[in-house]
Amino acid sequence: MDTQFDTTSPRIITSPLDPWWDAPAFRGNLTKLVTSDAPTVEKITALARFLQLTGQTSHTDQWERLLQIAAIDIGVARMLEPHVDALGILAEAGHEAPDPHSAWGVYAADLPTHRVTATADGAQTVLIGEKAWCSLATELSHAIVIASDSDGNRACAVNLRDPRVRPQTSAWPSLGLKEIPSGSVAFDRAPATSVGPPNWYLDRPSFAWGGIRVAACWFGGALGMARSAAQVHLRRTGPSPMGEMQLGQLDAEVFAVRTILSQAATAADGDYKFSRAEAWRLALRVRNTVYRSVQRIQLLSKELAGPAALTGDAAFAKADADLTVYLSQHHGPRDEAALGEDISSESGTSGL
């Protein structure tokens, strides 16, 4: 499909006054791509091409376009987001853009029972061990894997189709994000290419912008539910005062998230050179706020739409299940505590 994403259409992040309850006019071609039954790699690469997402795309455009996808299907946004992340990581580290037909994941989760080590084998870096929570490992072509080495941790680019990379095919019974199986992967001296110096992946400020990109996907999913619920309500004959109240509450929550994402996007794309600590503090503020608001939008949407939406609207029911699982990956109270600890630490050192 040669059609390009219409950047003149209403933008959820940068235009918070646009009516969120109306579906954007440009969604026709995008919806066709999102809802197609194309294989995972083809869908990811087609969407990246259609939306003009590269390793150099601004954060504002990344978040906006992933948000729009999530409003249609959260699972597809969850599929595309790590690919966008990987393109940015490779570009930031000075690597050439990968094959446009390749589809990437980013595997960073670290569990005591599942560790991967990067070791030198002559001039070649190899990966040994097992990594948990490797989404779509049986379908993607490549991934950036965060492995341990003698200096801490290292980001490594890996061909997932190498025979020394063995995705585990255990059952994935989840009802939410059921199309994103996330089992473990075993690496048996799998060849890899280092991406950036030791500890670079976590230490760079843009790690924080990736955290906000995920929050934009949460909001996109919640926005899709809110939009559906609002349309149900607006079609009713003689809407109830309770429904009007819930619609007003949704509007306030949507406006609040739009505003905070707009400010964060302006900061991420601005000229100010954030330190890693400054960027991550901003990311914690944004993620914690969006997380709580999205939970409320999800609940209000279900209340406004009524049980018929959950039992008779497959897209609405899927969005509810997908969003529940996606939000569960957030650290929740732990991240809220981390933000408080960061503020207390700074206050203590400044003598306040």
GROMACS .gro file of C-alpha atoms in nm:
model
  352
    1MET     CA    1   0.000   0.000   0.000
    2ASP     CA    2   0.157   0.328  -0.114
    3THR     CA    3  -0.072   0.562   0.082
    4GLN     CA    4   0.116   0.756   0.349
    5PHE     CA    5  -0.005   0.847   0.694
    6ASP     CA    6  -0.197   1.177   0.676
    7THR     CA    7  -0.010   1.400   0.920
    8THR     CA    8  -0.261   1.681   0.862
    9SER     CA    9  -0.539   1.480   1.027
   10PRO     CA   10  -0.645   1.550   1.387
   11ARG     CA   11  -0.366   1.456   1.627
   12ILE     CA   12  -0.451   1.321   1.969
   13ILE     CA   13  -0.128   1.428   2.139
   14THR     CA   14  -0.061   1.771   1.995
   15SER     CA   15  -0.424   1.884   1.951
   16PRO     CA   16  -0.601   1.811   2.280
   17LEU     CA   17  -0.911   2.008   2.176
   18ASP     CA   18  -1.004   1.776   1.887
   19PRO     CA   19  -1.320   1.570   1.960
   20TRP     CA   20  -1.180   1.238   2.083
   21TRP     CA   21  -1.520   1.066   2.054
   22ASP     CA   22  -1.510   1.082   1.672
   23ALA     CA   23  -1.291   0.837   1.480
   24PRO     CA   24  -1.027   1.024   1.272
   25ALA     CA   25  -1.108   1.045   0.903
   26PHE     CA   26  -0.773   0.891   0.799
   27ARG     CA   27  -0.838   0.563   0.978
   28GLY     CA   28  -0.970   0.374   0.674
   29ASN     CA   29  -0.639   0.263   0.525
   30LEU     CA   30  -0.476   0.229   0.866
   31THR     CA   31  -0.761   0.008   0.988
   32LYS     CA   32  -0.721  -0.219   0.686
   33LEU     CA   33  -0.355  -0.274   0.770
   34VAL     CA   34  -0.413  -0.319   1.144
   35THR     CA   35  -0.697  -0.568   1.101
   36SER     CA   36  -0.543  -0.763   0.812
   37ASP     CA   37  -0.459  -1.130   0.858
   38ALA     CA   38  -0.107  -1.083   0.722
   39PRO     CA   39   0.176  -1.273   0.894
   40THR     CA   40   0.332  -1.090   1.188
   41VAL     CA   41   0.653  -0.982   1.014
   42GLU     CA   42   0.465  -0.855   0.709
   43LYS     CA   43   0.217  -0.664   0.925
   44ILE     CA   44   0.491  -0.500   1.132
   45THR     CA   45   0.698  -0.393   0.832
   46ALA     CA   46   0.391  -0.275   0.637
   47LEU     CA   47   0.273  -0.061   0.928
   48ALA     CA   48   0.619   0.084   0.986
   49ARG     CA   49   0.640   0.177   0.618
   50PHE     CA   50   0.284   0.316   0.600
   51LEU     CA   51   0.332   0.526   0.915
   52GLN     CA   52   0.684   0.635   0.815
   53LEU     CA   53   0.833   0.500   1.139
   54THR     CA   54   1.212   0.478   1.131
   55GLY     CA   55   1.494   0.502   1.381
   56GLN     CA   56   1.490   0.880   1.330
   57THR     CA   57   1.116   0.945   1.372
   58SER     CA   58   1.038   1.209   1.636
   59HIS     CA   59   0.899   1.091   1.968
   60THR     CA   60   0.583   1.292   1.908
   61ASP     CA   61   0.516   1.105   1.584
   62GLN     CA   62   0.607   0.768   1.732
   63TRP     CA   63   0.367   0.809   2.023
   64GLU     CA   64   0.092   0.959   1.805
   65ARG     CA   65   0.099   0.682   1.548
   66LEU     CA   66   0.125   0.395   1.794
   67LEU     CA   67  -0.158   0.553   1.992
   68GLN     CA   68  -0.377   0.555   1.681
   69ILE     CA   69  -0.301   0.187   1.618
   70ALA     CA   70  -0.379   0.094   1.979
   71ALA     CA   71  -0.715   0.269   1.949
   72ILE     CA   72  -0.796   0.017   1.674
   73ASP     CA   73  -0.625  -0.293   1.818
   74ILE     CA   74  -0.403  -0.291   2.127
   75GLY     CA   75  -0.242  -0.621   2.032
   76VAL     CA   76  -0.109  -0.480   1.705
   77ALA     CA   77   0.032  -0.173   1.883
   78ARG     CA   78   0.200  -0.407   2.132
   79MET     CA   79   0.343  -0.595   1.833
   80LEU     CA   80   0.480  -0.284   1.661
   81GLU     CA   81   0.609  -0.085   1.961
   82PRO     CA   82   0.923  -0.299   2.028
   83HIS     CA   83   1.009  -0.285   1.657
   84VAL     CA   84   1.001   0.095   1.671
   85ASP     CA   85   1.209   0.080   1.989
   86ALA     CA   86   1.468  -0.141   1.823
   87LEU     CA   87   1.496   0.086   1.518
   88GLY     CA   88   1.565   0.380   1.747
   89ILE     CA   89   1.821   0.190   1.954
   90LEU     CA   90   2.014   0.080   1.644
   91ALA     CA   91   2.011   0.433   1.498
   92GLU     CA   92   2.119   0.591   1.827
   93ALA     CA   93   2.409   0.347   1.852
   94GLY     CA   94   2.526   0.442   1.503
   95HIS     CA   95   2.423   0.123   1.322
   96GLU     CA   96   2.284   0.126   0.970
   97ALA     CA   97   1.909   0.082   0.933
   98PRO     CA   98   1.825  -0.289   0.927
   99ASP     CA   99   1.668  -0.474   0.635
  100PRO     CA  100   1.324  -0.312   0.583
  101HIS     CA  101   1.173  -0.660   0.567
  102SER     CA  102   1.303  -0.753   0.913
  103ALA     CA  103   1.084  -0.728   1.224
  104TRP     CA  104   1.243  -0.674   1.565
  105GLY     CA  105   1.175  -0.733   1.931
  106VAL     CA  106   1.353  -0.599   2.239
  107TYR     CA  107   1.411  -0.853   2.517
  108ALA     CA  108   1.523  -0.677   2.833
  109ALA     CA  109   1.343  -0.858   3.118
  110ASP     CA  110   1.586  -1.007   3.369
  111LEU     CA  111   1.487  -1.282   3.611
  112PRO     CA  112   1.718  -1.462   3.856
  113THR     CA  113   1.613  -1.792   3.698
  114HIS     CA  114   1.658  -1.673   3.338
  115ARG     CA  115   1.989  -1.504   3.262
  116VAL     CA  116   2.177  -1.456   2.937
  117THR     CA  117   2.549  -1.387   2.926
  118ALA     CA  118   2.740  -1.219   2.644
  119THR     CA  119   3.082  -1.381   2.599
  120ALA     CA  120   3.365  -1.330   2.351
  121ASP     CA  121   3.438  -1.625   2.124
  122GLY     CA  122   3.743  -1.499   1.939
  123ALA     CA  123   3.629  -1.186   1.757
  124GLN     CA  124   3.264  -1.290   1.780
  125THR     CA  125   3.023  -1.213   2.067
  126VAL     CA  126   2.802  -1.508   2.156
  127LEU     CA  127   2.500  -1.536   2.385
  128ILE     CA  128   2.460  -1.819   2.635
  129GLY     CA  129   2.162  -1.882   2.863
  130GLU     CA  130   1.786  -1.833   2.865
  131LYS     CA  131   1.582  -1.513   2.847
  132ALA     CA  132   1.227  -1.480   2.984
  133TRP     CA  133   0.935  -1.281   2.841
  134CYS     CA  134   1.046  -1.285   2.478
  135SER     CA  135   0.735  -1.173   2.291
  136LEU     CA  136   0.675  -1.321   1.943
  137ALA     CA  137   1.015  -1.492   1.940
  138THR     CA  138   0.886  -1.769   1.712
  139GLU     CA  139   0.766  -1.514   1.455
  140LEU     CA  140   1.006  -1.216   1.454
  141SER     CA  141   1.325  -1.218   1.252
  142HIS     CA  142   1.557  -1.030   1.494
  143ALA     CA  143   1.579  -0.891   1.845
  144ILE     CA  144   1.791  -0.676   2.068
  145VAL     CA  145   1.870  -0.883   2.377
  146ILE     CA  146   2.005  -0.735   2.698
  147ALA     CA  147   2.271  -0.971   2.829
  148SER     CA  148   2.511  -0.969   3.123
  149ASP     CA  149   2.883  -0.939   3.069
  150SER     CA  150   3.192  -0.869   3.279
  151ASP     CA  151   3.123  -0.493   3.271
  152GLY     CA  152   2.753  -0.507   3.364
  153ASN     CA  153   2.503  -0.542   3.080
  154ARG     CA  154   2.519  -0.515   2.705
  155ALA     CA  155   2.263  -0.475   2.427
  156CYS     CA  156   2.313  -0.732   2.153
  157ALA     CA  157   2.146  -0.769   1.813
  158VAL     CA  158   2.055  -1.131   1.735
  159ASN     CA  159   1.911  -1.317   1.440
  160LEU     CA  160   1.622  -1.513   1.594
  161ARG     CA  161   1.623  -1.756   1.303
  162ASP     CA  162   1.973  -1.878   1.377
  163PRO     CA  163   1.960  -2.249   1.477
  164ARG     CA  164   2.144  -2.166   1.800
  165VAL     CA  165   1.843  -1.956   1.909
  166ARG     CA  166   1.565  -2.179   2.039
  167PRO     CA  167   1.233  -2.017   2.139
  168GLN     CA  168   1.040  -2.225   2.390
  169THR     CA  169   0.692  -2.319   2.269
  170SER     CA  170   0.511  -2.350   2.601
  171ALA     CA  171   0.138  -2.278   2.622
  172TRP     CA  172   0.020  -1.916   2.631
  173PRO     CA  173  -0.328  -1.932   2.787
  174SER     CA  174  -0.373  -1.556   2.826
  175LEU     CA  175  -0.703  -1.416   2.698
  176GLY     CA  176  -0.559  -1.064   2.678
  177LEU     CA  177  -0.286  -1.009   2.417
  178LYS     CA  178  -0.333  -1.370   2.316
  179GLU     CA  179  -0.164  -1.299   1.982
  180ILE     CA  180   0.156  -1.192   2.164
  181PRO     CA  181   0.291  -1.515   2.318
  182SER     CA  182   0.582  -1.427   2.546
  183GLY     CA  183   0.773  -1.738   2.638
  184SER     CA  184   1.144  -1.782   2.702
  185VAL     CA  185   1.427  -1.822   2.452
  186ALA     CA  186   1.739  -2.036   2.495
  187PHE     CA  187   2.067  -1.917   2.341
  188ASP     CA  188   2.331  -2.180   2.273
  189ARG     CA  189   2.637  -1.974   2.184
  190ALA     CA  190   2.423  -1.775   1.943
  191PRO     CA  191   2.626  -1.516   1.746
  192ALA     CA  192   2.540  -1.155   1.827
  193THR     CA  193   2.647  -0.799   1.747
  194SER     CA  194   2.706  -0.554   2.030
  195VAL     CA  195   2.489  -0.243   2.017
  196GLY     CA  196   2.652   0.040   2.208
  197PRO     CA  197   2.910   0.017   2.489
  198PRO     CA  198   2.855  -0.169   2.819
  199ASN     CA  199   2.557  -0.042   3.024
  200TRP     CA  200   2.464   0.202   2.747
  201TYR     CA  201   2.114   0.063   2.692
  202LEU     CA  202   1.986   0.150   3.041
  203ASP     CA  203   2.202   0.459   3.095
  204ARG     CA  204   2.089   0.661   2.791
  205PRO     CA  205   1.815   0.923   2.846
  206SER     CA  206   1.610   0.785   2.556
  207PHE     CA  207   1.545   0.471   2.760
  208ALA     CA  208   1.295   0.689   2.948
  209TRP     CA  209   1.125   0.804   2.627
  210GLY     CA  210   1.065   0.439   2.542
  211GLY     CA  211   0.880   0.403   2.871
  212ILE     CA  212   0.650   0.690   2.775
  213ARG     CA  213   0.598   0.536   2.430
  214VAL     CA  214   0.448   0.231   2.600
  215ALA     CA  215   0.224   0.458   2.810
  216ALA     CA  216   0.100   0.620   2.488
  217CYS     CA  217  -0.003   0.272   2.370
  218TRP     CA  218  -0.196   0.218   2.695
  219PHE     CA  219  -0.376   0.544   2.637
  220GLY     CA  220  -0.451   0.454   2.276
  221GLY     CA  221  -0.618   0.134   2.388
  222ALA     CA  222  -0.821   0.316   2.652
  223LEU     CA  223  -0.913   0.585   2.400
  224GLY     CA  224  -1.050   0.322   2.164
  225MET     CA  225  -1.270   0.186   2.443
  226ALA     CA  226  -1.384   0.536   2.543
  227ARG     CA  227  -1.465   0.623   2.181
  228SER     CA  228  -1.676   0.309   2.142
  229ALA     CA  229  -1.857   0.372   2.469
  230ALA     CA  230  -1.925   0.735   2.377
  231GLN     CA  231  -2.072   0.632   2.043
  232VAL     CA  232  -2.303   0.383   2.218
  233HIS     CA  233  -2.415   0.657   2.456
  234LEU     CA  234  -2.464   0.922   2.185
  235ARG     CA  235  -2.688   0.686   1.985
  236ARG     CA  236  -2.919   0.629   2.279
  237THR     CA  237  -3.265   0.788   2.286
  238GLY     CA  238  -3.291   1.015   2.587
  239PRO     CA  239  -2.948   0.949   2.747
  240SER     CA  240  -2.957   0.929   3.125
  241PRO     CA  241  -2.799   1.187   3.360
  242MET     CA  242  -2.573   0.907   3.489
  243GLY     CA  243  -2.449   0.842   3.137
  244GLU     CA  244  -2.392   1.212   3.079
  245MET     CA  245  -2.187   1.224   3.398
  246GLN     CA  246  -1.975   0.929   3.290
  247LEU     CA  247  -1.919   1.087   2.948
  248GLY     CA  248  -1.807   1.408   3.118
  249GLN     CA  249  -1.572   1.213   3.344
  250LEU     CA  250  -1.424   1.039   3.041
  251ASP     CA  251  -1.373   1.371   2.867
  252ALA     CA  252  -1.181   1.509   3.164
  253GLU     CA  253  -0.957   1.201   3.189
  254VAL     CA  254  -0.885   1.199   2.815
  255PHE     CA  255  -0.801   1.570   2.821
  256ALA     CA  256  -0.565   1.520   3.115
  257VAL     CA  257  -0.373   1.239   2.946
  258ARG     CA  258  -0.359   1.424   2.614
  259THR     CA  259  -0.213   1.724   2.793
  260ILE     CA  260   0.056   1.535   2.981
  261LEU     CA  261   0.159   1.339   2.670
  262SER     CA  262   0.177   1.662   2.470
  263GLN     CA  263   0.405   1.821   2.729
  264ALA     CA  264   0.623   1.510   2.750
  265ALA     CA  265   0.652   1.489   2.370
  266THR     CA  266   0.756   1.853   2.353
  267ALA     CA  267   1.023   1.787   2.616
  268ALA     CA  268   1.151   1.468   2.450
  269ASP     CA  269   1.179   1.635   2.109
  270GLY     CA  270   1.314   1.965   2.243
  271ASP     CA  271   1.665   2.102   2.254
  272TYR     CA  272   1.719   2.051   2.628
  273LYS     CA  273   1.977   1.779   2.693
  274PHE     CA  274   1.823   1.562   2.962
  275SER     CA  275   2.041   1.354   3.187
  276ARG     CA  276   1.932   0.996   3.233
  277ALA     CA  277   1.807   1.077   3.584
  278GLU     CA  278   1.606   1.380   3.465
  279ALA     CA  279   1.452   1.189   3.176
  280TRP     CA  280   1.356   0.893   3.393
  281ARG     CA  281   1.198   1.116   3.656
  282LEU     CA  282   0.981   1.271   3.385
  283ALA     CA  283   0.898   0.925   3.250
  284LEU     CA  284   0.791   0.806   3.596
  285ARG     CA  285   0.564   1.108   3.634
  286VAL     CA  286   0.405   1.048   3.296
  287ARG     CA  287   0.374   0.671   3.323
  288ASN     CA  288   0.228   0.681   3.674
  289THR     CA  289  -0.027   0.944   3.577
  290VAL     CA  290  -0.124   0.777   3.251
  291TYR     CA  291  -0.146   0.437   3.423
  292ARG     CA  292  -0.399   0.560   3.681
  293SER     CA  293  -0.599   0.760   3.426
  294VAL     CA  294  -0.612   0.472   3.181
  295GLN     CA  295  -0.744   0.242   3.452
  296ARG     CA  296  -1.023   0.493   3.518
  297ILE     CA  297  -1.097   0.540   3.146
  298GLN     CA  298  -1.123   0.162   3.108
  299LEU     CA  299  -1.367   0.135   3.399
  300LEU     CA  300  -1.577   0.436   3.293
  301SER     CA  301  -1.594   0.306   2.935
  302LYS     CA  302  -1.735  -0.026   3.051
  303GLU     CA  303  -1.986   0.145   3.276
  304LEU     CA  304  -2.098   0.384   3.002
  305ALA     CA  305  -2.121   0.120   2.729
  306GLY     CA  306  -2.299  -0.132   2.950
  307PRO     CA  307  -2.277  -0.513   2.950
  308ALA     CA  308  -2.391  -0.541   2.589
  309ALA     CA  309  -2.054  -0.407   2.473
  310LEU     CA  310  -1.858  -0.670   2.665
  311THR     CA  311  -2.084  -0.954   2.553
  312GLY     CA  312  -2.176  -0.845   2.201
  313ASP     CA  313  -1.892  -0.627   2.071
  314ALA     CA  314  -1.588  -0.846   2.004
  315ALA     CA  315  -1.352  -0.550   1.949
  316PHE     CA  316  -1.459  -0.384   2.275
  317ALA     CA  317  -1.425  -0.707   2.473
  318LYS     CA  318  -1.084  -0.776   2.318
  319ALA     CA  319  -0.964  -0.424   2.399
  320ASP     CA  320  -1.070  -0.468   2.762
  321ALA     CA  321  -0.881  -0.798   2.795
  322ASP     CA  322  -0.575  -0.670   2.605
  323LEU     CA  323  -0.553  -0.351   2.808
  324THR     CA  324  -0.582  -0.539   3.137
  325VAL     CA  325  -0.281  -0.755   3.050
  326TYR     CA  326  -0.081  -0.467   2.903
  327LEU     CA  327  -0.132  -0.253   3.215
  328SER     CA  328  -0.031  -0.544   3.438
  329GLN     CA  329   0.321  -0.516   3.295
  330HIS     CA  330   0.357  -0.175   3.463
  331HIS     CA  331   0.530  -0.170   3.799
  332GLY     CA  332   0.245   0.033   3.949
  333PRO     CA  333   0.300   0.122   4.315
  334ARG     CA  334   0.668   0.028   4.287
  335ASP     CA  335   0.725   0.300   4.027
  336GLU     CA  336   0.524   0.549   4.234
  337ALA     CA  337   0.747   0.469   4.530
  338ALA     CA  338   1.056   0.506   4.309
  339LEU     CA  339   0.946   0.856   4.212
  340GLY     CA  340   0.892   0.950   4.576
  341GLU     CA  341   1.231   0.810   4.673
  342ASP     CA  342   1.398   1.008   4.395
  343ILE     CA  343   1.239   1.332   4.516
  344SER     CA  344   1.327   1.259   4.879
  345SER     CA  345   1.685   1.181   4.785
  346GLU     CA  346   1.726   1.509   4.597
  347SER     CA  347   1.564   1.706   4.877
  348GLY     CA  348   1.801   1.548   5.128
  349THR     CA  349   2.110   1.634   4.927
  350SER     CA  350   1.996   1.990   4.863
  351GLY     CA  351   1.942   2.068   5.229
  352LEU     CA  352   1.571   2.134   5.199
   0.00000   0.00000   0.00000
